PDB file of C-alpha atoms in Angstrom:
ATOM      1  CA  MET A   1     298.303 128.939 274.420  1.00  0.00           C
ATOM      2  CA  LYS A   2     299.482 126.113 276.736  1.00  0.00           C
ATOM      3  CA  THR A   3     303.463 125.197 277.300  1.00  0.00           C
ATOM      4  CA  ASP A   4     304.003 122.387 278.941  1.00  0.00           C
ATOM      5  CA  ILE A   5     307.821 122.560 280.161  1.00  0.00           C
ATOM      6  CA  ILE A   6     309.914 120.316 281.982  1.00  0.00           C
ATOM      7  CA  LEU A   7     313.056 121.780 283.810  1.00  0.00           C
ATOM      8  CA  ALA A   8     315.943 119.438 284.419  1.00  0.00           C
ATOM      9  CA  GLY A   9     319.540 119.480 286.104  1.00  0.00           C
ATOM     10  CA  VAL A  10     321.262 118.264 288.915  1.00  0.00           C
ATOM     11  CA  GLY A  11     321.118 119.495 292.563  1.00  0.00           C
ATOM     12  CA  GLY A  12     322.570 123.001 293.044  1.00  0.00           C
ATOM     13  CA  GLN A  13     322.012 124.436 289.476  1.00  0.00           C
ATOM     14  CA  GLY A  14     319.136 126.793 289.563  1.00  0.00           C
ATOM     15  CA  ILE A  15     315.937 124.746 288.913  1.00  0.00           C
ATOM     16  CA  LEU A  16     314.036 126.064 291.341  1.00  0.00           C
ATOM     17  CA  SER A  17     315.056 129.681 290.235  1.00  0.00           C
ATOM     18  CA  ILE A  18     314.219 129.475 286.713  1.00  0.00           C
ATOM     19  CA  ALA A  19     311.191 127.719 288.235  1.00  0.00           C
ATOM     20  CA  SER A  20     310.150 130.962 290.329  1.00  0.00           C
ATOM     21  CA  ILE A  21     311.578 133.447 287.717  1.00  0.00           C
ATOM     22  CA  LEU A  22     308.795 131.787 285.225  1.00  0.00           C
ATOM     23  CA  GLY A  23     306.058 131.605 287.452  1.00  0.00           C
ATOM     24  CA  ASP A  24     306.349 134.655 288.521  1.00  0.00           C
ATOM     25  CA  ALA A  25     306.491 136.239 284.330  1.00  0.00           C
ATOM     26  CA  ALA A  26     303.203 133.774 284.042  1.00  0.00           C
ATOM     27  CA  LEU A  27     301.347 135.544 286.687  1.00  0.00           C
ATOM     28  CA  ARG A  28     302.290 139.102 285.431  1.00  0.00           C
ATOM     29  CA  GLU A  29     300.796 137.703 282.017  1.00  0.00           C
ATOM     30  CA  ASN A  30     297.898 136.388 283.607  1.00  0.00           C
ATOM     31  CA  LEU A  31     298.477 132.692 282.775  1.00  0.00           C
ATOM     32  CA  TYR A  32     297.374 129.780 284.932  1.00  0.00           C
ATOM     33  CA  LEU A  33     299.862 128.033 286.339  1.00  0.00           C
ATOM     34  CA  LYS A  34     300.878 124.437 287.654  1.00  0.00           C
ATOM     35  CA  GLN A  35     304.030 123.497 288.781  1.00  0.00           C
ATOM     36  CA  ALA A  36     305.371 120.287 290.325  1.00  0.00           C
ATOM     37  CA  GLU A  37     308.988 119.049 291.763  1.00  0.00           C
ATOM     38  CA  THR A  38     309.334 115.676 291.331  1.00  0.00           C
ATOM     39  CA  HIS A  39     312.447 114.141 292.217  1.00  0.00           C
ATOM     40  CA  GLY A  40     315.950 115.268 294.148  1.00  0.00           C
ATOM     41  CA  MET A  41     315.320 118.876 294.948  1.00  0.00           C
ATOM     42  CA  SER A  42     316.912 118.909 298.528  1.00  0.00           C
ATOM     43  CA  GLN A  43     319.890 116.780 296.982  1.00  0.00           C
ATOM     44  CA  ARG A  44     322.749 118.606 295.950  1.00  0.00           C
ATOM     45  CA  GLY A  45     324.439 117.012 292.927  1.00  0.00           C
ATOM     46  CA  GLY A  46     321.427 114.439 292.409  1.00  0.00           C
ATOM     47  CA  ALA A  47     318.821 114.398 289.720  1.00  0.00           C
ATOM     48  CA  VAL A  48     316.439 117.087 289.717  1.00  0.00           C
ATOM     49  CA  VAL A  49     313.149 117.882 287.627  1.00  0.00           C
ATOM     50  CA  SER A  50     310.370 120.198 287.991  1.00  0.00           C
ATOM     51  CA  HIS A  51     307.082 119.986 286.058  1.00  0.00           C
ATOM     52  CA  LEU A  52     305.956 123.378 285.024  1.00  0.00           C
ATOM     53  CA  ARG A  53     302.549 123.608 283.000  1.00  0.00           C
ATOM     54  CA  ILE A  54     301.500 127.528 281.672  1.00  0.00           C
ATOM     55  CA  SER A  55     298.466 127.819 280.035  1.00  0.00           C
ATOM     56  CA  ASP A  56     295.449 130.834 279.231  1.00  0.00           C
ATOM     57  CA  PHE A  57     292.909 128.143 280.391  1.00  0.00           C
ATOM     58  CA  ALA A  58     293.043 126.276 284.233  1.00  0.00           C
ATOM     59  CA  ILE A  59     295.115 123.471 284.178  1.00  0.00           C
ATOM     60  CA  ALA A  60     293.713 120.238 286.361  1.00  0.00           C
ATOM     61  CA  ALA A  61     296.928 118.010 286.284  1.00  0.00           C
ATOM     62  CA  ASP A  62     300.302 119.272 287.832  1.00  0.00           C
ATOM     63  CA  LEU A  63     302.317 116.236 286.117  1.00  0.00           C
ATOM     64  CA  ILE A  64     303.671 115.977 282.378  1.00  0.00           C
ATOM     65  CA  PRO A  65     302.502 113.432 280.213  1.00  0.00           C
ATOM     66  CA  LYS A  66     305.394 111.732 278.656  1.00  0.00           C
ATOM     67  CA  GLY A  67     305.096 112.822 274.832  1.00  0.00           C
ATOM     68  CA  SER A  68     303.466 115.926 275.453  1.00  0.00           C
ATOM     69  CA  ALA A  69     306.163 118.343 277.092  1.00  0.00           C
ATOM     70  CA  ASP A  70     306.218 121.396 274.579  1.00  0.00           C
ATOM     71  CA  LEU A  71     310.118 122.021 276.148  1.00  0.00           C
ATOM     72  CA  ILE A  72     312.726 120.500 278.037  1.00  0.00           C
ATOM     73  CA  LEU A  73     314.910 122.978 279.464  1.00  0.00           C
ATOM     74  CA  SER A  74     318.013 121.262 280.993  1.00  0.00           C
ATOM     75  CA  VAL A  75     320.995 122.841 282.833  1.00  0.00           C
ATOM     76  CA  GLU A  76     322.835 119.791 282.162  1.00  0.00           C
ATOM     77  CA  PRO A  77     322.933 117.153 278.947  1.00  0.00           C
ATOM     78  CA  MET A  78     322.424 113.842 280.792  1.00  0.00           C
ATOM     79  CA  GLU A  79     319.233 115.028 281.937  1.00  0.00           C
ATOM     80  CA  ALA A  80     317.897 116.280 278.929  1.00  0.00           C
ATOM     81  CA  LEU A  81     318.543 113.172 276.940  1.00  0.00           C
ATOM     82  CA  ARG A  82     316.975 111.286 280.448  1.00  0.00           C
ATOM     83  CA  TYR A  83     313.771 112.954 279.994  1.00  0.00           C
ATOM     84  CA  LEU A  84     313.275 113.293 276.009  1.00  0.00           C
ATOM     85  CA  PRO A  85     310.302 110.183 276.470  1.00  0.00           C
ATOM     86  CA  PHE A  86     308.286 113.186 278.018  1.00  0.00           C
ATOM     87  CA  LEU A  87     308.824 115.483 274.812  1.00  0.00           C
ATOM     88  CA  ALA A  88     306.318 115.780 272.101  1.00  0.00           C
ATOM     89  CA  LYS A  89     306.757 115.200 268.678  1.00  0.00           C
ATOM     90  CA  THR A  90     307.057 119.118 268.012  1.00  0.00           C
ATOM     91  CA  GLY A  91     308.856 120.565 271.135  1.00  0.00           C
ATOM     92  CA  CYS A  92     311.824 121.986 271.619  1.00  0.00           C
ATOM     93  CA  VAL A  93     314.990 120.670 273.711  1.00  0.00           C
ATOM     94  CA  VAL A  94     317.356 123.424 275.406  1.00  0.00           C
ATOM     95  CA  SER A  95     320.280 121.885 277.091  1.00  0.00           C
ATOM     96  CA  ASN A  96     323.375 122.973 277.915  1.00  0.00           C
ATOM     97  CA  VAL A  97     326.401 121.271 276.590  1.00  0.00           C
ATOM     98  CA  THR A  98     328.490 121.291 279.921  1.00  0.00           C
ATOM     99  CA  PRO A  99     327.922 118.192 281.807  1.00  0.00           C
ATOM    100  CA  VAL A 100     328.083 117.661 285.430  1.00  0.00           C
ATOM    101  CA  LEU A 101     329.828 114.913 285.886  1.00  0.00           C
ATOM    102  CA  ASN A 102     328.508 113.416 289.035  1.00  0.00           C
ATOM    103  CA  VAL A 103     328.486 109.809 288.498  1.00  0.00           C
ATOM    104  CA  PRO A 104     331.151 107.499 287.885  1.00  0.00           C
ATOM    105  CA  ASN A 105     329.874 106.300 285.113  1.00  0.00           C
ATOM    106  CA  TYR A 106     328.940 109.196 282.992  1.00  0.00           C
ATOM    107  CA  PRO A 107     327.961 108.359 279.519  1.00  0.00           C
ATOM    108  CA  ASN A 108     330.445 110.182 276.244  1.00  0.00           C
ATOM    109  CA  ILE A 109     329.688 113.960 276.173  1.00  0.00           C
ATOM    110  CA  ASP A 110     329.115 113.521 272.574  1.00  0.00           C
ATOM    111  CA  GLU A 111     327.161 110.326 272.642  1.00  0.00           C
ATOM    112  CA  VAL A 112     325.068 112.155 274.986  1.00  0.00           C
ATOM    113  CA  LEU A 113     324.854 115.493 272.794  1.00  0.00           C
ATOM    114  CA  ARG A 114     324.561 113.437 269.339  1.00  0.00           C
ATOM    115  CA  GLU A 115     320.925 112.092 270.610  1.00  0.00           C
ATOM    116  CA  ILE A 116     319.883 115.709 272.000  1.00  0.00           C
ATOM    117  CA  LYS A 117     320.608 117.661 268.278  1.00  0.00           C
ATOM    118  CA  LYS A 118     318.199 114.174 267.102  1.00  0.00           C
ATOM    119  CA  GLN A 119     315.680 116.301 267.495  1.00  0.00           C
ATOM    120  CA  LEU A 120     313.240 118.079 265.091  1.00  0.00           C
ATOM    121  CA  ARG A 121     314.045 121.397 267.374  1.00  0.00           C
ATOM    122  CA  PHE A 122     317.241 121.982 269.884  1.00  0.00           C
ATOM    123  CA  VAL A 123     319.342 124.725 270.992  1.00  0.00           C
ATOM    124  CA  ALA A 124     322.204 123.091 272.444  1.00  0.00           C
ATOM    125  CA  ILE A 125     324.213 126.394 274.204  1.00  0.00           C
ATOM    126  CA  ASP A 126     327.109 126.378 276.157  1.00  0.00           C
ATOM    127  CA  ALA A 127     325.669 128.502 278.920  1.00  0.00           C
ATOM    128  CA  ASP A 128     328.356 127.921 281.892  1.00  0.00           C
ATOM    129  CA  LYS A 129     330.952 129.538 279.246  1.00  0.00           C
ATOM    130  CA  ILE A 130     328.380 132.565 278.349  1.00  0.00           C
ATOM    131  CA  ALA A 131     328.091 132.904 282.273  1.00  0.00           C
ATOM    132  CA  ALA A 132     331.882 133.561 282.518  1.00  0.00           C
ATOM    133  CA  GLU A 133     332.011 135.801 280.460  1.00  0.00           C
ATOM    134  CA  ILE A 134     329.505 137.897 281.674  1.00  0.00           C
ATOM    135  CA  GLY A 135     331.053 138.221 285.091  1.00  0.00           C
ATOM    136  CA  ASN A 136     328.909 135.176 286.855  1.00  0.00           C
ATOM    137  CA  LYS A 137     329.282 131.158 285.795  1.00  0.00           C
ATOM    138  CA  ARG A 138     326.566 131.231 288.609  1.00  0.00           C
ATOM    139  CA  ALA A 139     324.291 132.669 286.365  1.00  0.00           C
ATOM    140  CA  SER A 140     324.301 129.830 283.971  1.00  0.00           C
ATOM    141  CA  ASN A 141     320.720 128.712 284.449  1.00  0.00           C
ATOM    142  CA  VAL A 142     319.575 132.246 283.752  1.00  0.00           C
ATOM    143  CA  VAL A 143     320.988 131.994 280.362  1.00  0.00           C
ATOM    144  CA  MET A 144     319.410 128.641 279.827  1.00  0.00           C
ATOM    145  CA  LEU A 145     316.315 130.791 281.026  1.00  0.00           C
ATOM    146  CA  GLY A 146     316.976 133.080 278.117  1.00  0.00           C
ATOM    147  CA  ALA A 147     317.992 130.190 275.319  1.00  0.00           C
ATOM    148  CA  ALA A 148     314.263 128.732 276.101  1.00  0.00           C
ATOM    149  CA  ALA A 149     312.401 131.620 276.369  1.00  0.00           C
ATOM    150  CA  PRO A 150     311.835 132.031 272.815  1.00  0.00           C
ATOM    151  CA  PHE A 151     310.197 128.973 272.925  1.00  0.00           C
ATOM    152  CA  VAL A 152     307.638 130.037 276.259  1.00  0.00           C
ATOM    153  CA  HIS A 153     305.046 131.935 274.741  1.00  0.00           C
ATOM    154  CA  ILE A 154     306.147 134.895 277.700  1.00  0.00           C
ATOM    155  CA  ASP A 155     306.301 138.191 276.421  1.00  0.00           C
ATOM    156  CA  ALA A 156     310.534 138.775 278.040  1.00  0.00           C
ATOM    157  CA  GLU A 157     309.885 141.988 279.912  1.00  0.00           C
ATOM    158  CA  LYS A 158     307.654 139.825 282.386  1.00  0.00           C
ATOM    159  CA  ILE A 159     310.302 137.370 282.216  1.00  0.00           C
ATOM    160  CA  GLU A 160     312.829 140.191 283.309  1.00  0.00           C
ATOM    161  CA  ALA A 161     310.470 141.604 286.014  1.00  0.00           C
ATOM    162  CA  GLY A 162     310.638 138.320 287.312  1.00  0.00           C
ATOM    163  CA  ILE A 163     314.348 138.048 287.439  1.00  0.00           C
ATOM    164  CA  GLU A 164     314.203 141.046 289.166  1.00  0.00           C
ATOM    165  CA  ARG A 165     311.622 140.032 291.758  1.00  0.00           C
ATOM    166  CA  ILE A 166     313.490 136.702 292.327  1.00  0.00           C
ATOM    167  CA  PHE A 167     316.809 138.293 292.387  1.00  0.00           C
ATOM    168  CA  GLY A 168     315.995 141.758 293.913  1.00  0.00           C
ATOM    169  CA  SER A 169     316.698 141.297 298.013  1.00  0.00           C
ATOM    170  CA  LYS A 170     320.217 140.577 296.790  1.00  0.00           C
ATOM    171  CA  GLY A 171     321.128 144.139 295.211  1.00  0.00           C
ATOM    172  CA  ARG A 172     321.243 145.758 291.477  1.00  0.00           C
ATOM    173  CA  GLU A 173     324.554 144.162 291.161  1.00  0.00           C
ATOM    174  CA  VAL A 174     323.133 140.755 291.286  1.00  0.00           C
ATOM    175  CA  VAL A 175     319.305 141.561 289.400  1.00  0.00           C
ATOM    176  CA  ASP A 176     321.800 143.460 286.387  1.00  0.00           C
ATOM    177  CA  LEU A 177     324.009 140.395 286.271  1.00  0.00           C
ATOM    178  CA  ASN A 178     321.137 137.738 285.336  1.00  0.00           C
ATOM    179  CA  LYS A 179     319.504 140.566 283.260  1.00  0.00           C
ATOM    180  CA  LYS A 180     322.398 140.647 281.052  1.00  0.00           C
ATOM    181  CA  ALA A 181     322.631 136.490 281.027  1.00  0.00           C
ATOM    182  CA  PHE A 182     319.099 136.290 280.619  1.00  0.00           C
ATOM    183  CA  GLN A 183     319.472 138.577 277.610  1.00  0.00           C
ATOM    184  CA  ALA A 184     322.813 136.606 276.369  1.00  0.00           C
ATOM    185  CA  GLY A 185     321.110 133.950 276.731  1.00  0.00           C
ATOM    186  CA  MET A 186     317.846 134.725 274.239  1.00  0.00           C
ATOM    187  CA  LEU A 187     320.393 136.569 272.058  1.00  0.00           C
ATOM    188  CA  PHE A 188     322.217 133.009 271.454  1.00  0.00           C
ATOM    189  CA  ALA A 189     318.921 131.102 270.965  1.00  0.00           C
ATOM    190  CA  LEU A 190     316.933 133.842 268.720  1.00  0.00           C
ATOM    191  CA  LYS A 191     320.566 133.006 266.072  1.00  0.00           C
ATOM    192  CA  GLU A 192     320.146 128.929 266.537  1.00  0.00           C
ATOM    193  CA  ILE A 193     316.679 128.936 265.792  1.00  0.00           C
TER     194      ILE A 193
END
C-alpha cells in the first residue's frame, strides 16, 4: 500500500496541521512516512504545498513525481488547479470550493472548478460553510481532511487520534470541534463518491 498526497493551499490555511495529523495517524498504523514542505510555508497568503508519502514499505524519496499523486487535497481551488499535473490518471482531487482572493488576477472561480471537475475522481466541498455551521470557520482545514479521509487508506479512528494529539493542548472543546469537523467532511465525501 502506498498513498502519495499533495497538500495545497495558501499560508495560514492549516496545511501543516493536516500533514501533522496524517503523519501521526500513519505512525499509529505502523506505516512509513516522508514529508516535504516545498513552497511558501512561512508566508501567510502565499502558495503552500507539501508532499506527503505514506506506505507500508520504505520510501526513498520525499518528493512526489509529476503524474503519480494518488490524492490532491487542496484547501483552496486555484491551488488544486496548480498541482493537477502531479495527479495520477486514477488519482482523486479533494478541493474546497471557496477561493482565497489573494492575487489581483485570480481566475474566474467557475472556470477553476470546471477544470477540477474534469478529473476522473473529485470531491468539491464548501469546507468553509460546513466549518461555520459546526461553529468555527477556522476548522475548514479539518473538514477538508475528513473529505479526503476515504482516499487516504488509514483508519478514521487513527486520524481522529491524530486530531486529539495535535489539538490536545488547546483543550477538550477545540479537540471535539475538530473531530466534529473531520466527521462532517468525511460524511460529505462518502455521499459524493
